[in-house]
Coordinates of C-alpha atoms in Angstrom, one line a residue:
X153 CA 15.4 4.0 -13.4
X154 CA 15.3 1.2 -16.4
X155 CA 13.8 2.4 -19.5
X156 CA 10.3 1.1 -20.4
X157 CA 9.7 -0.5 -23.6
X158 CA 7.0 0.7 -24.8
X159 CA 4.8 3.2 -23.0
X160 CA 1.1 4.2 -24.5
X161 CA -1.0 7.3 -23.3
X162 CA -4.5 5.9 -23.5
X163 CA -7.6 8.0 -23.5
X164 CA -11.2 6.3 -23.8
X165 CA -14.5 8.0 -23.5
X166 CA -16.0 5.6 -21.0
X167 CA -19.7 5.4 -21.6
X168 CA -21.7 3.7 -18.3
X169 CA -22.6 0.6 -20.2
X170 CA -18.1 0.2 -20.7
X171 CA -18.0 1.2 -17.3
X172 CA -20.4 -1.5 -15.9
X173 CA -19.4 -4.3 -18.2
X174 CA -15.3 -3.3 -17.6
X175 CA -15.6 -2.4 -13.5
X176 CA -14.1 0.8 -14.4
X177 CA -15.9 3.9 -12.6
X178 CA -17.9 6.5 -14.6
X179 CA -15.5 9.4 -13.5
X180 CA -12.3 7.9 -15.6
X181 CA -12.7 8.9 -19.4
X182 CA -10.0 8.9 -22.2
X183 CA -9.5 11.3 -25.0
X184 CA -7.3 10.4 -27.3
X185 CA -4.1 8.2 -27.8
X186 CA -0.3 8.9 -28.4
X187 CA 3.0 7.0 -28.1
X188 CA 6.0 7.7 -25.9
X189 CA 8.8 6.5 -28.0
X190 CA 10.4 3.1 -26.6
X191 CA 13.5 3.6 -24.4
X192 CA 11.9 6.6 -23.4
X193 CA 13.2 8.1 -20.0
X194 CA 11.9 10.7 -17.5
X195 CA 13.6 13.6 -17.6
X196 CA 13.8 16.6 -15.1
X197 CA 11.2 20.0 -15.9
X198 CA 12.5 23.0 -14.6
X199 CA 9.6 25.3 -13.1
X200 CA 7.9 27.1 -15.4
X201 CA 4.8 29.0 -14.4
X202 CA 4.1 29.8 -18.1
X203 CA 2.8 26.0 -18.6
X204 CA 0.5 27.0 -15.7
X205 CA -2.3 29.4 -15.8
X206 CA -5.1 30.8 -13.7
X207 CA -7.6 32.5 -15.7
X208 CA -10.8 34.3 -13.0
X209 CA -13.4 36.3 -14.6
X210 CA -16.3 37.9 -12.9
X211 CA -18.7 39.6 -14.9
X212 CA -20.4 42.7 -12.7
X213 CA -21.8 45.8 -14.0
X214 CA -22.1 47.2 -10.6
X215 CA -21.9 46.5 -6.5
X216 CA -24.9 44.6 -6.8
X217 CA -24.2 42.4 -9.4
X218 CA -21.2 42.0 -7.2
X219 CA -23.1 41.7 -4.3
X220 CA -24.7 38.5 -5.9
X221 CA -22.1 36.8 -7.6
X222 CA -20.9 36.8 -4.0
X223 CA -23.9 35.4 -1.8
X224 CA -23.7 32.4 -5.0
X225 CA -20.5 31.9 -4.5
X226 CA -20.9 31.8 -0.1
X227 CA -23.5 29.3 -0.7
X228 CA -23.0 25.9 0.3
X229 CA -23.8 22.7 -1.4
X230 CA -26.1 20.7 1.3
X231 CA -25.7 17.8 3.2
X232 CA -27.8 15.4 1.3
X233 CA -25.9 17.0 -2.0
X234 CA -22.6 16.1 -0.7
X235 CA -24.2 12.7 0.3
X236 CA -25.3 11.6 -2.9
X237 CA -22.5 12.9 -5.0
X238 CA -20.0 10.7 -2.4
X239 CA -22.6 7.6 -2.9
X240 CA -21.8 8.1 -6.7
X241 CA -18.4 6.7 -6.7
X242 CA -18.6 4.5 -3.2
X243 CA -19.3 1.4 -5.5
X244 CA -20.9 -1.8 -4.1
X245 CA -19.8 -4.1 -1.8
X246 CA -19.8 -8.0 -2.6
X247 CA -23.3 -8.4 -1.5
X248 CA -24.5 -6.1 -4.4
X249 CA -25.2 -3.6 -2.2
X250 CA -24.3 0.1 -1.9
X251 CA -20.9 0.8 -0.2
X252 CA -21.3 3.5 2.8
X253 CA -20.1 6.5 1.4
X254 CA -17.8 8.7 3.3
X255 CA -18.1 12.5 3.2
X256 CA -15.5 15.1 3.8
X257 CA -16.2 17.1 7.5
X258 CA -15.6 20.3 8.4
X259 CA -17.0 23.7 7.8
X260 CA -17.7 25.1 3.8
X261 CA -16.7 21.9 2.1
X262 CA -17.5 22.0 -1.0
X263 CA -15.4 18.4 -2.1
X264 CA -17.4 15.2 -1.8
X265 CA -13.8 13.0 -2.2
X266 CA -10.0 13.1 -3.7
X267 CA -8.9 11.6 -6.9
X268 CA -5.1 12.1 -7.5
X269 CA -4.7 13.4 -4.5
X270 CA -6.8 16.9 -5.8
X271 CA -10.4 17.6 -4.1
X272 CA -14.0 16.8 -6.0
X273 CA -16.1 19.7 -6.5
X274 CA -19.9 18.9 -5.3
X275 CA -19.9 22.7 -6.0
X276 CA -18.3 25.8 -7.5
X277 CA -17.8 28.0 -4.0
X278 CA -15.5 31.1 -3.1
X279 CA -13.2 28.0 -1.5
X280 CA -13.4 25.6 -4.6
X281 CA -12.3 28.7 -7.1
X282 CA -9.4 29.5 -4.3
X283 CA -8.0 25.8 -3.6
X284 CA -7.8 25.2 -7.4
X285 CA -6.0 29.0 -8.2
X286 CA -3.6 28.1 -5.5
X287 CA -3.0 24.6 -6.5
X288 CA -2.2 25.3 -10.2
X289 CA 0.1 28.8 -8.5
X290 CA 2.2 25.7 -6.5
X291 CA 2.4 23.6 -9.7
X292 CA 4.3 26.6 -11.8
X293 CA 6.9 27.0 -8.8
X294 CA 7.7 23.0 -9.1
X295 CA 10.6 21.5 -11.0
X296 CA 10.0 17.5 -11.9
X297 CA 10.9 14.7 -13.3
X298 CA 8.2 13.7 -16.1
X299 CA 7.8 12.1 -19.2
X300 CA 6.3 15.1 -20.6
X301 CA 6.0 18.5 -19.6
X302 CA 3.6 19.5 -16.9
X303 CA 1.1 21.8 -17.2
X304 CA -2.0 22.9 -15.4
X305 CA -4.9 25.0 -15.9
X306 CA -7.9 26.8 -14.0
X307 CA -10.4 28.9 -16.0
X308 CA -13.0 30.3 -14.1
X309 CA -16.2 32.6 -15.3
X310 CA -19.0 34.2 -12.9
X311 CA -21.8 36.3 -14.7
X312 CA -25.4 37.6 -13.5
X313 CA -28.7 38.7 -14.9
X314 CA -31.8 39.7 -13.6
X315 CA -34.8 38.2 -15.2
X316 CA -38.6 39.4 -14.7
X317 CA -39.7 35.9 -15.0
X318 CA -37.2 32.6 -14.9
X319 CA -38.2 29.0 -14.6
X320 CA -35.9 26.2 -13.6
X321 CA -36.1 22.8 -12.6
X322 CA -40.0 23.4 -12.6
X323 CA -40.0 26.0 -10.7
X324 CA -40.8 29.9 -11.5
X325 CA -39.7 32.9 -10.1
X326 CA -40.5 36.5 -10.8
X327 CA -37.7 39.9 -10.6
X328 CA -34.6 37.4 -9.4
X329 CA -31.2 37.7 -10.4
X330 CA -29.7 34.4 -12.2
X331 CA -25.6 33.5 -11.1
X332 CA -24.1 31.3 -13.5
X333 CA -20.8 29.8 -12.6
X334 CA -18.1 28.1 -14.6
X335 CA -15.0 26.4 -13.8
X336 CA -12.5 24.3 -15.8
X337 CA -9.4 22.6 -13.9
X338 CA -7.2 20.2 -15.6
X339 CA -3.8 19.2 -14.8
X340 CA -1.5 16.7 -16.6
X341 CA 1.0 15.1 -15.2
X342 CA 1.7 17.4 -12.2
X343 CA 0.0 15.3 -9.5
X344 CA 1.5 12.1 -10.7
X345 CA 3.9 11.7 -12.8
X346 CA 1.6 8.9 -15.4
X347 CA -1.9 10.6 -15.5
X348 CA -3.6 14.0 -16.2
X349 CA -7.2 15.1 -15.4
X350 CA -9.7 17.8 -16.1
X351 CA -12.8 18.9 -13.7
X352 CA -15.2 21.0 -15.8
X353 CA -18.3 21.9 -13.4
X354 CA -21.2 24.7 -13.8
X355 CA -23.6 26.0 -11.3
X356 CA -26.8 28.2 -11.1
X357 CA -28.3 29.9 -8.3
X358 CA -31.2 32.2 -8.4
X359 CA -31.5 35.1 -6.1
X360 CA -34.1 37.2 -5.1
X361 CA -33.5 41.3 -4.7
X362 CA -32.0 41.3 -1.4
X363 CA -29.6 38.6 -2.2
X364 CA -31.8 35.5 -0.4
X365 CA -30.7 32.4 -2.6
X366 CA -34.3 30.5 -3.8
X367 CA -32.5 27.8 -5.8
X368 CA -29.2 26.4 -6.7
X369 CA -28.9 23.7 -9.5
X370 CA -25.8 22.0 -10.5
X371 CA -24.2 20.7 -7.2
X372 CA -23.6 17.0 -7.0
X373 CA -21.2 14.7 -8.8
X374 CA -18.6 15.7 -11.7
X375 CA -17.4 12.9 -13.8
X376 CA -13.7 13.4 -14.0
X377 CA -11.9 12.5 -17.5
X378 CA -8.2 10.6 -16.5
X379 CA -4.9 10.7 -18.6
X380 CA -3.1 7.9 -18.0
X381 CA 0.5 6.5 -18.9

């Protein structure tokens, strides 16, 4: 492979009003900006499951807690949620109008597209917290050839309290139990060898006693900052 002469890690918050004057999509963001030193060559990582880490915390004081954190993370995001997050990044075609968006099928699909090759999250699920644990566990067993070191992380928090009264998106409810899901995925230059991304997403669902969900907010789409060589 012939050197490069001069390679520049880029990373530009992309506000919407760059993203519509510049074509690029609202998921693409970058952070910060480095050099890779001219001449600079790939070179070969050995695994090294250190770089990679998986970080799952559930908060439960007892079975019932447990039992909720549970029925939130069972619960699906809905059709038209998976719709419209999928309509997000379909883009226009050259009449001006919106481009038919097409949505992942199958049973508990939680991913509205891929970027990278890695799945979307429309919403934090049992499935969503499993694919990205098992993606970052494959990335620590892999040895390859990068300009910099790979890495990858998942950091994933579930917690629950019951509330005599909550309100949310204008609605009130009385003696439910409030699920709050976090989860942070980033990877850098694992599923490519020139660009890095993070997914941070959070969901809520409220629950009544027996475990019934009444609400979830948060599902939809998740802009996606990219690292890119």
């Amino acid at each position: 492979m012939k050197s490069l002469p001069h390679l520049i890690i880029t990373l530009v918050l992309a506000t919407k009003s760059f993203c519509a004057q510049n074509s690029v999509p609202s998921e693409v963001a970058v952070l910060s900006a480095a050099d890779v030193l001219p001449g600079a060559m790939p070179r070969e990582w050995p695994a090294n499951q250190v770089k990679h880490k998986v970080v799952i915390r559930r908060d439960a004081v007892d079975k019932q807690q447990a039992a909720m954190i549970a029925a939130a993370e069972a619960a699906q995001p809905s059709a038209e949620a998976r719709r419209q997050a999928a309509a997000v990044g379909a883009g226009r075609n050259g009449e001006g109008q919106p481009k038919e968006a097409k949505i992942p099928a199958g049973d508990k699909v939680w991913w509205y597209k891929e970027q990278l090759g890695i799945r979307i999250p429309c919403a934090i699920t049992k499935e969503a917290v499993t694919y990205y644990s098992d993606l970052v566990g494959k990335y620590g067993r892999q040895a390859l050839v990068r300009f910099v070191e790979p890495n990858s992380r998942l950091d994933y928090y579930a917690g629950v309290k019951f509330h005599k009264a909550f309100s949310l998106a204008d609605k009130a409810f009385n003696d439910v139990y409030v699920v709050t899901l976090k989860l942070t995925f980033e990877q850098n230059f694992v599923a490519t060898g020139t660009e890095g991304m993070q997914i941070q997403k959070e969901r809520v669902v409220v629950l009544d006693a027996m475990g019934k969900v009444l609400l979830i907010s948060g599902d939809g789409a998740t802009d996606v900052p990219i690292l890119a060589i």
